[in-house]
Short mmCIF file of C-alpha atoms in Angstrom, two decimals:
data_model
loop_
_atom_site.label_atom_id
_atom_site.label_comp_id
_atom_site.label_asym_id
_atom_site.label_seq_id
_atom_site.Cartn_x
_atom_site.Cartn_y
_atom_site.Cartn_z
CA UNK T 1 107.02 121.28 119.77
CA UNK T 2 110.72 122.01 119.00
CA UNK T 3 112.29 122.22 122.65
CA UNK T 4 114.78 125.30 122.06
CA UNK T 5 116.01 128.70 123.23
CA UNK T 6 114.84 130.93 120.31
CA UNK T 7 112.87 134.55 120.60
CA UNK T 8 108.74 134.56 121.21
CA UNK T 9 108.04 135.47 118.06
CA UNK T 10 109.55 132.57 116.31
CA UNK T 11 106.53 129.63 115.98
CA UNK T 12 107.43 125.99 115.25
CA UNK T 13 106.04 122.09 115.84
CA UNK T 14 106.01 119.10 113.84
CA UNK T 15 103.10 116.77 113.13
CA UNK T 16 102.32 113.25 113.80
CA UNK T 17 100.14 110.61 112.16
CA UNK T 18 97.39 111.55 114.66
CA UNK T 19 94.80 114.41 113.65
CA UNK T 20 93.38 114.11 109.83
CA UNK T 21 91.73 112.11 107.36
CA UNK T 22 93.94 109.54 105.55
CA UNK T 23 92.76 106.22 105.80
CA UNK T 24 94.82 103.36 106.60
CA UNK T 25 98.02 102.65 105.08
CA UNK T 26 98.21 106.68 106.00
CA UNK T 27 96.17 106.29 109.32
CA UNK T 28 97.49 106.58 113.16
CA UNK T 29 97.91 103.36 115.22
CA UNK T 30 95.57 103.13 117.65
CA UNK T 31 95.44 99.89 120.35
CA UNK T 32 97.38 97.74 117.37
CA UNK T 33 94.71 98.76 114.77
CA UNK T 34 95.47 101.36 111.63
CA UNK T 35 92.50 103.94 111.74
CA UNK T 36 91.19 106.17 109.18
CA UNK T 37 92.59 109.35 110.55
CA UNK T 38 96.07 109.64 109.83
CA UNK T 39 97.56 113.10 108.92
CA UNK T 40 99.57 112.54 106.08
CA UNK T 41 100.85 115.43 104.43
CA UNK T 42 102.98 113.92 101.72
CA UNK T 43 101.33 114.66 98.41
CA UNK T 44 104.06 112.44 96.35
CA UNK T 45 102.46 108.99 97.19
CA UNK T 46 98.97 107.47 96.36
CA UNK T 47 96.82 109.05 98.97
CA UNK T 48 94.07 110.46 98.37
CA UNK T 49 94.45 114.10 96.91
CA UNK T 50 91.32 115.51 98.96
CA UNK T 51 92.82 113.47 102.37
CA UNK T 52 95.92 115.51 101.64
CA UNK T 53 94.15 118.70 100.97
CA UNK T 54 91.75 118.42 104.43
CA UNK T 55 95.16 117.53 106.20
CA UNK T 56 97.49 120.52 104.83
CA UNK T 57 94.29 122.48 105.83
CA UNK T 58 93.86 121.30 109.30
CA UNK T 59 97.84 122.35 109.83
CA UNK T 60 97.06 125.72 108.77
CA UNK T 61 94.43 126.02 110.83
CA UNK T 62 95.81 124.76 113.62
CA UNK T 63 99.37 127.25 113.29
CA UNK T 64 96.62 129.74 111.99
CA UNK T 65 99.18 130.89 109.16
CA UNK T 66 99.23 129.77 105.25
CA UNK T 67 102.11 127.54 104.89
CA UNK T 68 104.49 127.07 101.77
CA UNK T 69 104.76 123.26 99.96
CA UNK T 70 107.11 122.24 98.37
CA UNK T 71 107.78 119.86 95.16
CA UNK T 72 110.84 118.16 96.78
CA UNK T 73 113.65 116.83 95.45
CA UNK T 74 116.20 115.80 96.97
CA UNK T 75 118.11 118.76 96.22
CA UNK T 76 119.50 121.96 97.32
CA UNK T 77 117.92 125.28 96.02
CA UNK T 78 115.95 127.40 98.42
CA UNK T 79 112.95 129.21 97.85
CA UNK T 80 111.30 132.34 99.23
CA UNK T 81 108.14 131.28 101.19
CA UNK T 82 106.31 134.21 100.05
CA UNK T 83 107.13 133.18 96.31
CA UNK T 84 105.75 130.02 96.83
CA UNK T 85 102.59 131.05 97.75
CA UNK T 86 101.94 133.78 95.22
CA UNK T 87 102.14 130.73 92.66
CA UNK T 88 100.06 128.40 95.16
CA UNK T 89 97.26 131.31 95.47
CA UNK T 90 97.88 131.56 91.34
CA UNK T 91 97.36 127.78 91.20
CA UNK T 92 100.62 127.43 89.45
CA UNK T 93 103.13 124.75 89.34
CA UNK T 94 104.41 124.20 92.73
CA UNK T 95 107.86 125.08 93.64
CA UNK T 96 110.51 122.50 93.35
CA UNK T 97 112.76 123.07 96.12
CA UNK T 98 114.17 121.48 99.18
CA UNK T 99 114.33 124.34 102.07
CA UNK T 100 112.51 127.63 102.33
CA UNK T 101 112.88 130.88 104.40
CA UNK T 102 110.77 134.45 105.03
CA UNK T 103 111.29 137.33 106.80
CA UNK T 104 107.54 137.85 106.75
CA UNK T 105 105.66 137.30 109.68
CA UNK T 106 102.47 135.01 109.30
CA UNK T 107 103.86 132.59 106.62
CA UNK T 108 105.15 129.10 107.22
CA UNK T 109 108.25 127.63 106.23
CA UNK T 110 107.32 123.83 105.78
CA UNK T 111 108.96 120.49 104.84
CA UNK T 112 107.44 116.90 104.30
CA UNK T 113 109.54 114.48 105.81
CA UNK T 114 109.50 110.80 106.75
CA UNK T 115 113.40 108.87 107.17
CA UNK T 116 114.78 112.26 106.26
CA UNK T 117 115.92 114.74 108.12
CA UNK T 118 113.83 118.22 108.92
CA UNK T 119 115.69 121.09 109.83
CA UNK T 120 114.32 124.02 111.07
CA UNK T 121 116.33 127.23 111.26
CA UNK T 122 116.09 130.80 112.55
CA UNK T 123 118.23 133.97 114.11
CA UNK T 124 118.68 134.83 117.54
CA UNK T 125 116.61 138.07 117.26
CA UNK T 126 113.91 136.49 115.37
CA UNK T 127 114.29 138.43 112.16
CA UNK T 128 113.94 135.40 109.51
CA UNK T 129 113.21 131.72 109.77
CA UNK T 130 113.82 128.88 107.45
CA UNK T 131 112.84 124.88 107.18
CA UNK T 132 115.30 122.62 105.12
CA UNK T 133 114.06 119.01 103.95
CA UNK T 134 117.94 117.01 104.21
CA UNK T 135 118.09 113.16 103.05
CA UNK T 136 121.49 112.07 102.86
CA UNK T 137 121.76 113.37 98.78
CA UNK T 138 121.03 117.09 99.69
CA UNK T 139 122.71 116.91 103.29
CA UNK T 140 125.86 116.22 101.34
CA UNK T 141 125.49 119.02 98.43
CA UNK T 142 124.79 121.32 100.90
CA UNK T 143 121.44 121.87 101.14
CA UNK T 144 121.72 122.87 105.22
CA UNK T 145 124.38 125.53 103.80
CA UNK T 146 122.45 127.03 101.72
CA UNK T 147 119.69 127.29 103.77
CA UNK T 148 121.36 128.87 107.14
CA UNK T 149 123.28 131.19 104.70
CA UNK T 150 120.13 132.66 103.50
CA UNK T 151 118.37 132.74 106.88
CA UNK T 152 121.51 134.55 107.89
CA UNK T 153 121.26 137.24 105.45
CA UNK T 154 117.49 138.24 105.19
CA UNK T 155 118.64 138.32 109.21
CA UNK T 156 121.11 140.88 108.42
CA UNK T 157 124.14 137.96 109.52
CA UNK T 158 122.76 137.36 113.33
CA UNK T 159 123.99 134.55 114.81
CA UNK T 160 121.80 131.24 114.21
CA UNK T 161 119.98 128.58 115.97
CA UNK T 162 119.02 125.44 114.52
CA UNK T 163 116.32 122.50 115.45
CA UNK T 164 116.62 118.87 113.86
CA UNK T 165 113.73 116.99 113.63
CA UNK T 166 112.89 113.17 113.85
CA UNK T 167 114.50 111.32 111.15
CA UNK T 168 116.05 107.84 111.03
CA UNK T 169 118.02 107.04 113.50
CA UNK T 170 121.63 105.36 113.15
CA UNK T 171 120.51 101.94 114.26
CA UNK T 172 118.20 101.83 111.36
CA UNK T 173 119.88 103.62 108.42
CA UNK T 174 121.94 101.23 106.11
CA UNK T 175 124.00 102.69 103.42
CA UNK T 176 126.77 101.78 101.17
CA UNK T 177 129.98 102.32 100.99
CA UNK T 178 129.51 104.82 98.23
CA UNK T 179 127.75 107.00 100.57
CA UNK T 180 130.51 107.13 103.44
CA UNK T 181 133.09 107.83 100.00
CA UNK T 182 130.36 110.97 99.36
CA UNK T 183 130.47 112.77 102.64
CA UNK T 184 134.78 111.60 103.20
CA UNK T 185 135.49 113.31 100.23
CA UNK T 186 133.69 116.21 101.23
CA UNK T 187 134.93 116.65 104.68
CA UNK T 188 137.53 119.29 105.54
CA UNK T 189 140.65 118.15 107.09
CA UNK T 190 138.65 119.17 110.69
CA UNK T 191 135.88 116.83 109.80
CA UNK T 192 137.59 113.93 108.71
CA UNK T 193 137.40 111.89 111.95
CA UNK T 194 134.08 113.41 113.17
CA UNK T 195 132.38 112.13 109.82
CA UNK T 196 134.51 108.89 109.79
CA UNK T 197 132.80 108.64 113.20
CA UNK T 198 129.16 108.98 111.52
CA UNK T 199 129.89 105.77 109.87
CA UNK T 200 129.16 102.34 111.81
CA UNK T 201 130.56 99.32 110.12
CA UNK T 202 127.94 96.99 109.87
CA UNK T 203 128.45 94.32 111.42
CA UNK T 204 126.88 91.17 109.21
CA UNK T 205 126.91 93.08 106.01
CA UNK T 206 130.56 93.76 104.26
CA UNK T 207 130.90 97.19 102.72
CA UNK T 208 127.73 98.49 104.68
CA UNK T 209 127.46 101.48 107.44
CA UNK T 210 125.14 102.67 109.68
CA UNK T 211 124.70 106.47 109.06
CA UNK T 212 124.19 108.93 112.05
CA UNK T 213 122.66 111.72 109.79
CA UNK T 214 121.94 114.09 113.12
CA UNK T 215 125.62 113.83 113.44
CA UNK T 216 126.75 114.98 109.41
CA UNK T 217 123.91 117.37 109.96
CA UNK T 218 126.05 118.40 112.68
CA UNK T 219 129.12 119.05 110.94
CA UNK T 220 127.63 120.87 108.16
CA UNK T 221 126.13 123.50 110.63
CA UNK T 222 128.91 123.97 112.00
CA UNK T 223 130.84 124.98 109.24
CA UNK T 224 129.08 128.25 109.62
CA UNK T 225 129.68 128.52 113.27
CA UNK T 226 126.09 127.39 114.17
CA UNK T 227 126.37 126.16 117.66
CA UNK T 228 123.09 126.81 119.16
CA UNK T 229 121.84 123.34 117.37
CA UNK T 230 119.49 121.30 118.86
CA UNK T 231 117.45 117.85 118.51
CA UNK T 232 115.34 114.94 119.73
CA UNK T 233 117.27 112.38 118.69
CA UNK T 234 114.36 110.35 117.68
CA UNK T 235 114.40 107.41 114.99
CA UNK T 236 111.10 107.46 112.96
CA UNK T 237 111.61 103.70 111.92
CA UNK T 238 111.63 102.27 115.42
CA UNK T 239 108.39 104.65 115.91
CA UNK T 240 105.13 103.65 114.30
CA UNK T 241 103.04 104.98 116.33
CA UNK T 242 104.00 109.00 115.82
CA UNK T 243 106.09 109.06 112.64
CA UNK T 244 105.76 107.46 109.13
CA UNK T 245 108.76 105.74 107.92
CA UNK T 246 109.17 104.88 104.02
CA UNK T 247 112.05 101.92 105.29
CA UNK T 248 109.75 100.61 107.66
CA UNK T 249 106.30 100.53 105.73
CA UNK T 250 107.32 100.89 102.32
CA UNK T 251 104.63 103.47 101.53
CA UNK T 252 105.11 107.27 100.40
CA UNK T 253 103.89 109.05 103.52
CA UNK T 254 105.03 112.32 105.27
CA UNK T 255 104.26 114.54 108.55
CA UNK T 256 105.55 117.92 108.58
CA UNK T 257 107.68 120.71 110.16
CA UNK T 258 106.94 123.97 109.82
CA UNK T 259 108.49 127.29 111.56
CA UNK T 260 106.76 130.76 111.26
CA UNK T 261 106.82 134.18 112.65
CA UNK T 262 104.24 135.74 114.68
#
């Protein structure tokens, strides 16, 4: 459960492995051993399509609200949650988009995540909510922008608070070169040294960094004077047990965040 100062009304948590019906790659560690009841919600891999169903469902059940999926990818356009499940209830193609956001109580805001990062957004008086799926590709088109900026309006502009989840941590997330050139070129002057800073030279592997995405998640936030934003700090790669991790197993798995009003 998101530890954060936000209004009553607004409703968030993130999943585990622990809890549904995927069998193991997908299952939850238990005393060394990978059991058959593993909540993976990612519907992108090669799990079984009813394992994913029964898990989705037992989420709903357990927020007791319908939630929104997403077809993500990797980008930055934001849907309404409501939208997305009109076409869900239609049995319609399913939304591609990487963040959504309601105003309407009793519908979830959800994004499948594994090494990237979930971010889960609302307003101070508890008038709209939002969830935002950021790897490092949408993180620096501005997928977190987009996402508060529309929270903020349905919100009629209240100030904003922000939660980001467990995502790869620093120690474990080598990138190129190419990627540090990416978010440089897009800093302001202001941000130059803070997202310089984001960047660890590696140090047995020339022209590689270790990313701090918390940190350029950071930055991004706070170019719309976010500065209620807070996280865990966890690294799903180093954590087998809770989290799946796509660097660490090499299989398409996901747990989820999700943020609703009540």
């Amino acid at each position: 459960m998101p530890n954060w100062q936000v209004p009553s009304r607004v409703r968030a948590l993130i999943t585990t492995r622990a809890g549904g019906v995927s069998e193991p790659p997908y299952g939850q560690w238990r005393d060394g051993l990978l059991c058959s009841d593993g909540l993976n919600l990612n519907a992108n891999g090669d799990d079984k399509l009813h394992c994913i169903n029964e898990n989705r469902a037992r989420l709903a059940t357990l927020a007791g609200v319908p939630i929104a999926w997403l077809e993500q990818v990797h980008g930055t356009d934001v849907a309404r949650a409501e939208t997305v499940l009109a076409q869900q209830a239609k049995g319609e193609a399913m939304v591609r988009a990487d963040a959504c956001v309601t105003t309407q109580p009793q519908i979830g805001c959800a994004v499948v995540t594994a090494d990237c990062l979930p971010v889960l957004i609302c307003d101070q008086a508890g008038q709209a909510v939002g969830a935002a799926h950021a790897g490092w590709r949408g993180l620096a088109a501005g997928v977190l922008e987009n996402t508060a900026t529309q929270v903020a309006a349905l919100a009629g502009n209240s100030a904003l608070c922000a939660f980001l989840g467990p995502a790869i941590g620093q120690q474990a997330f080598e990138v190129g070169a190419e990627v540090r050139d990416i978010f440089m070129q897009a800093a302001t002057l202001a941000e130059r040294d803070a997202t310089a800073a984001a960047f660890y030279p590696h140090a047995e592997r020339p022209n590689k960094y270790l990313a701090n995405l918390y940190q350029l998640a950071r930055l991004r936030l706070a170019r719309l004077s976010i500065r209620s934003i807070e996280d865990g700090q966890w690294c799903t790669v180093s954590d087998p047990t809770r989290f799946y991790s796509y660097r660490r197993d090499g299989v398409k798995a996901g747990f989820a965040s999700l943020i609703w009003l009540s």
